[in-house]
Short mmCIF file of C-alpha atoms in Angstrom, two decimals:
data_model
loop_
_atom_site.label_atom_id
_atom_site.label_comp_id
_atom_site.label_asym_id
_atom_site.label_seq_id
_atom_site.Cartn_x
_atom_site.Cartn_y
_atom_site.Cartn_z
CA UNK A 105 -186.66 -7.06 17.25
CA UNK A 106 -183.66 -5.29 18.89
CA UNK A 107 -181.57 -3.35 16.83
CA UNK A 108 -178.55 -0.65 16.87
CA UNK A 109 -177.72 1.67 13.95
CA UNK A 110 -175.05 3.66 14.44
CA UNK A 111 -173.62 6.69 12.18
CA UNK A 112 -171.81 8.08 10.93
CA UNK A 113 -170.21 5.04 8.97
CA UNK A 114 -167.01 7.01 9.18
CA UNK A 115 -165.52 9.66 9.80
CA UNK A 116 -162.31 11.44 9.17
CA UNK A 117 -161.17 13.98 11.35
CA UNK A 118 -158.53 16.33 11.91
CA UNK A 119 -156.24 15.94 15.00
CA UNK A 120 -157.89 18.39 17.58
CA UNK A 121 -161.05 18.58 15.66
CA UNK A 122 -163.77 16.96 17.92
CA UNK A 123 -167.03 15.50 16.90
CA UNK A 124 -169.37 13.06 18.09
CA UNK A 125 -170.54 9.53 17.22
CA UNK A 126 -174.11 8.43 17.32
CA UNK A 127 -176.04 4.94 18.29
CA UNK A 128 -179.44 4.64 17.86
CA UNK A 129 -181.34 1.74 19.17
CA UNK A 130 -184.51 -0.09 19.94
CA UNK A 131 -184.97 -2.50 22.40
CA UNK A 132 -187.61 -3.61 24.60
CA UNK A 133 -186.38 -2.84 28.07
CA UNK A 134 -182.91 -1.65 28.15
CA UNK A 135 -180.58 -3.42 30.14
CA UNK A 136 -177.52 -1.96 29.31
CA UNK A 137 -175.63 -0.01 26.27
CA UNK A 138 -171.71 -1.01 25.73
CA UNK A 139 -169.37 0.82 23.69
CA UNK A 140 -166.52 -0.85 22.14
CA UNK A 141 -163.04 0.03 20.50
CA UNK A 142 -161.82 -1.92 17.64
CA UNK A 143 -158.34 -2.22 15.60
CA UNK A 144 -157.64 -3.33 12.18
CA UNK A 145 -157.07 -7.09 12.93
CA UNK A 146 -157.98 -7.37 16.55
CA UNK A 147 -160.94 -8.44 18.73
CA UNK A 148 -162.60 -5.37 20.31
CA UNK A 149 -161.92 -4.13 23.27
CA UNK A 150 -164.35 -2.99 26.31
CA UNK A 151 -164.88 1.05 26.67
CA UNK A 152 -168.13 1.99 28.64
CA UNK A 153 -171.31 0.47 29.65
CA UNK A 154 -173.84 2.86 30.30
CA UNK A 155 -177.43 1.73 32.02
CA UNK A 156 -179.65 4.77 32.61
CA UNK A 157 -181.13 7.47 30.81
CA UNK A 158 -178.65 10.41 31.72
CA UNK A 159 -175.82 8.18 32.55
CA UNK A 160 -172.28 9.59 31.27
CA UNK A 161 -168.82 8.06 31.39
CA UNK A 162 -165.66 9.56 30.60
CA UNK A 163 -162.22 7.76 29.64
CA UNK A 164 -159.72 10.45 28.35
CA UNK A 165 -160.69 12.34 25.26
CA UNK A 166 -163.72 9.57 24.87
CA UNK A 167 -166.99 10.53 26.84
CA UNK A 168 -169.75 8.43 26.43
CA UNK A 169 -173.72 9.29 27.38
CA UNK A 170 -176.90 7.85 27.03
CA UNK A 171 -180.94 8.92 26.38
CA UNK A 172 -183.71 6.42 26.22
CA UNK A 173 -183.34 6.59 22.64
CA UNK A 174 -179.47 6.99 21.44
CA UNK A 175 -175.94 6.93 23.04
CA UNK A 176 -173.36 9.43 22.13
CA UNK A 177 -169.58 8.82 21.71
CA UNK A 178 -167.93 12.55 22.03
CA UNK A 179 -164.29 12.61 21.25
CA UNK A 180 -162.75 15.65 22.33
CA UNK A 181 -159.24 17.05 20.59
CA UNK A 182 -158.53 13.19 18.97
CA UNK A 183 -155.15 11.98 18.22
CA UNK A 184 -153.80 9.71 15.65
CA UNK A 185 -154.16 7.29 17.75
CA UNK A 186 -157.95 6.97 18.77
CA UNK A 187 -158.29 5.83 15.36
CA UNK A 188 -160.63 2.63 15.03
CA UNK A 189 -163.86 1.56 14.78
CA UNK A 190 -166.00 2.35 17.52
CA UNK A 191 -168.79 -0.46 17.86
CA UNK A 192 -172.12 -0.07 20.19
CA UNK A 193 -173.90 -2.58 21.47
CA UNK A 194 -177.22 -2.98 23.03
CA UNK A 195 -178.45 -5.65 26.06
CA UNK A 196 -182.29 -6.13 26.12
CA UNK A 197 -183.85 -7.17 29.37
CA UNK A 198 -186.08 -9.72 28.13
CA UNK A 199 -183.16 -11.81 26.08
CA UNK A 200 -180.45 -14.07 27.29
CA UNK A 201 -178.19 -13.54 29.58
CA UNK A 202 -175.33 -11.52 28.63
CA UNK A 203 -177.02 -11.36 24.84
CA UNK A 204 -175.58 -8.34 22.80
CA UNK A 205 -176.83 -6.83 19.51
CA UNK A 206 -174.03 -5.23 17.82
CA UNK A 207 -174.31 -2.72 15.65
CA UNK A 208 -171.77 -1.91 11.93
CA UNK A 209 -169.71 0.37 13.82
CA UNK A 210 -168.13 3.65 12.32
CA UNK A 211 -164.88 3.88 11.42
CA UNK A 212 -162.80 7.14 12.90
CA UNK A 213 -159.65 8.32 11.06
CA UNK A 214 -157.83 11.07 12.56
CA UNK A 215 -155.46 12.46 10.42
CA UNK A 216 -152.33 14.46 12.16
CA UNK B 232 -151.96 -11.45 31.96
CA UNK B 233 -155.45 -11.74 31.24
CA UNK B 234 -156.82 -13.15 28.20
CA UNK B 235 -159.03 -14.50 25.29
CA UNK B 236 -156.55 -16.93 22.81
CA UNK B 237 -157.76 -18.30 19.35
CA UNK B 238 -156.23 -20.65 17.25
CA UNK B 239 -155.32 -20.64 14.22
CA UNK B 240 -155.45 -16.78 13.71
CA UNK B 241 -155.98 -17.28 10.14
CA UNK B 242 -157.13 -20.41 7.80
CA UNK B 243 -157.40 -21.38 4.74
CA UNK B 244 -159.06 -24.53 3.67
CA UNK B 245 -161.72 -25.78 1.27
CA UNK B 246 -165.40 -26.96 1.40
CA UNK B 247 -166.38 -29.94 3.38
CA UNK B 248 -162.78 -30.33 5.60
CA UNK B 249 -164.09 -30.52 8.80
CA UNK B 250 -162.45 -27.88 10.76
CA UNK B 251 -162.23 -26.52 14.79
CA UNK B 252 -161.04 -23.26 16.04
CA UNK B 253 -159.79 -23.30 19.68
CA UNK B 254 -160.97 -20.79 22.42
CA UNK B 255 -159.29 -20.22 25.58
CA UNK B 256 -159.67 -17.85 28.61
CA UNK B 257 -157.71 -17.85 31.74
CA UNK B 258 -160.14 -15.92 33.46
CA UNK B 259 -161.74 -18.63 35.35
CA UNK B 260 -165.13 -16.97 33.59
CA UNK B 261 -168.25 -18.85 33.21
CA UNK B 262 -169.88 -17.67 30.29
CA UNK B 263 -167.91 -18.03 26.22
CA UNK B 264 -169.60 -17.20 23.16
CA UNK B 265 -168.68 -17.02 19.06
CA UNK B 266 -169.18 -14.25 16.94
CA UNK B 267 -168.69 -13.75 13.31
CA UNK B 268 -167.96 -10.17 11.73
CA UNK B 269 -169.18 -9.62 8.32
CA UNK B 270 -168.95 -6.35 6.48
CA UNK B 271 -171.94 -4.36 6.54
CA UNK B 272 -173.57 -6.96 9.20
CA UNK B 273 -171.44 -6.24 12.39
CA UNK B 274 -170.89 -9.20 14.83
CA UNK B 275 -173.37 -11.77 14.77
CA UNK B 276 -173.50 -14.17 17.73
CA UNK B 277 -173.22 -17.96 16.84
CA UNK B 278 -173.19 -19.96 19.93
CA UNK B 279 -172.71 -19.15 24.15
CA UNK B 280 -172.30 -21.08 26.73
CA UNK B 281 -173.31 -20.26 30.22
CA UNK B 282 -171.38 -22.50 32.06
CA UNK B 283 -169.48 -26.42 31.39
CA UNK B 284 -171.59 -28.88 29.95
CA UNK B 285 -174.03 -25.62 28.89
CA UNK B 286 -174.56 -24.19 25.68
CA UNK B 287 -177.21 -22.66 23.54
CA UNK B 288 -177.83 -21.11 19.98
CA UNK B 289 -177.46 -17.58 19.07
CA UNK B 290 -178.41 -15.87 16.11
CA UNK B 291 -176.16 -17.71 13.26
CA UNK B 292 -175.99 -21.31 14.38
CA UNK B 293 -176.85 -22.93 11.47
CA UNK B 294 -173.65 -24.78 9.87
CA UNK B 295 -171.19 -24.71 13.05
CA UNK B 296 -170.96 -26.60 16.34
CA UNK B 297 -169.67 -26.21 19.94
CA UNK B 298 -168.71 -28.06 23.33
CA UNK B 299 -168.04 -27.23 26.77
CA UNK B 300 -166.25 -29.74 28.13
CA UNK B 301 -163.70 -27.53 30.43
CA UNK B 302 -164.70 -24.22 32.07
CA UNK B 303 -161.39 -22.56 29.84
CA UNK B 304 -162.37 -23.67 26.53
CA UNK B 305 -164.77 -23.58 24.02
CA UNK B 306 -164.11 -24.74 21.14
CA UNK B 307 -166.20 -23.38 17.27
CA UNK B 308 -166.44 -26.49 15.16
CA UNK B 309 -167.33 -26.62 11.35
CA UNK B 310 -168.28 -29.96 10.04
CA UNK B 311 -168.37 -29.10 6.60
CA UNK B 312 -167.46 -25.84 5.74
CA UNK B 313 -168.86 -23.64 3.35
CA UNK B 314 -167.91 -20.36 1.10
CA UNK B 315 -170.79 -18.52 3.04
CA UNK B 316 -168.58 -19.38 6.65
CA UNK B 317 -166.11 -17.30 5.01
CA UNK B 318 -165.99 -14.99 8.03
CA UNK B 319 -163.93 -13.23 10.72
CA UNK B 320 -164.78 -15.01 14.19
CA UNK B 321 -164.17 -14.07 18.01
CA UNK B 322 -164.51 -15.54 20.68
CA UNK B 323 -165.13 -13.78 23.74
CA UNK B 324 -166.01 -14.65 27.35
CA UNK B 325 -167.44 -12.89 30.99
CA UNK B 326 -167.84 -13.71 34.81
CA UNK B 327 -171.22 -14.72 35.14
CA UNK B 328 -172.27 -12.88 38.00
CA UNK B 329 -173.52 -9.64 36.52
CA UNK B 330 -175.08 -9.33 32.71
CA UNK B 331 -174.39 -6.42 32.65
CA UNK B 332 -170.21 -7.28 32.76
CA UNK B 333 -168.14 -7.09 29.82
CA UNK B 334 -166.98 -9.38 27.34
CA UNK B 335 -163.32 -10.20 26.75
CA UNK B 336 -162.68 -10.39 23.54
CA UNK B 337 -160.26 -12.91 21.84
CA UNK B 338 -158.00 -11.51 18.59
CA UNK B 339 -159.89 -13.44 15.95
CA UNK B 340 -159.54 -15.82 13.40
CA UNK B 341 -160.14 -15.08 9.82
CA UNK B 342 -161.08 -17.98 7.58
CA UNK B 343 -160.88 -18.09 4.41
CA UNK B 344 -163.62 -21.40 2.39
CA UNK B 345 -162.97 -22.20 -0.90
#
């Protein structure tokens, strides 16, 4: 069975004080990882998607890479503002199309 | 401006009142789906739908229903709701010509069965 854990559950921060968010997974044939940002009361919305071992991808102080085993979300010098919950998401090759395993998220609170 | 809409954003009704929640994208994409977000459970996938006239079960199906009449909408029906529905629900949808695309995500609707 596919799954994605991801940790910390949350995580409070100082603004400036960077740290890194983890998502483990197992899946039977990786077809791709997605990383997602969501607000209090909204849907989430699309970061990265990352397909390869190696693979990184940077958008501002978010840079996202990827292992065979675990992605990391690295936030460098946060603001108040990239508080959310960051969710990860697995696609396996051998499910449905466009089939995503979510996992609980962690919740990021950077203080000012 | 591209986007996912759901209505209503937030309901409140009681057991067995038969109730729909309305999905609509204007990205001429080919492939919906319903989640529901629990706490501790993350977002569970209820029903897709490739294409019009196309849809199949996801993990959660049990209890709700869906159509795909018209490529824009897609809408989550419950025939008789229940207190475990009790849920926070997206839609989203995607261009079918990569898996690998990603989803659009609608803002939710929270509803509330007592």
């Amino acid at each position: 069975e596919d799954q994605v854990t991801q940790s910390p559950e949350a995580l409070r921060l100082q603004e400036g004080e960077s740290s890194s968010l983890n998502c483990s997974y197992t899946v039977s044939g990786l077809r791709g990882l997605f990383w997602y940002r969501q607000d209090p009361g909204k849907g989430p919305e699309f970061l990265f998607t990352l397909y390869s071992a190696g693979e990184e991808k940077e958008k501002e102080r978010l840079k996202a890479t990827l292992t065979k085993k675990e992605s990391f979300l690295h936030i460098t010098a946060p603001k108040p503002e990239d508080s959310a919950t960051y969710l990860c998401a697995v696609q396996a090759m051998n499910t449905g199309f466009q089939k995503l395993v979510f996992g609980t998220g962690t919740r990021l609170l950077v203080s000012p | 401006e591209a986007q996912v809409t759901q209505n209503p954003r937030y309901l409140i009704t009681v057991t067995g009142k038969k109730l729909t929640v309305t999905c609509s994208q204007n990205m001429n994409h080919e492939y919906m789906s319903w989640y529901r977000q629990d706490p501790g459970l993350g977002l569970r996938q209820i029903y897709y739908s490739m294409n019009v006239e196309v849809t199949d079960k996801g993990d959660v199906p049990e209890g709700y229903k869906v159509s795909r009449k018209e490529k824009r909408n897609f809408p989550l029906i419950l025939e008789s709701p229940s207190p475990n529905q009790t849920s926070l629900y997206f839609c989203a949808s995607s261009s079918n010509r990569d898996p690998r695309i990603e989803q659009y995500f609608g803002p939710g609707t929270r509803l509330t069965v007592t």
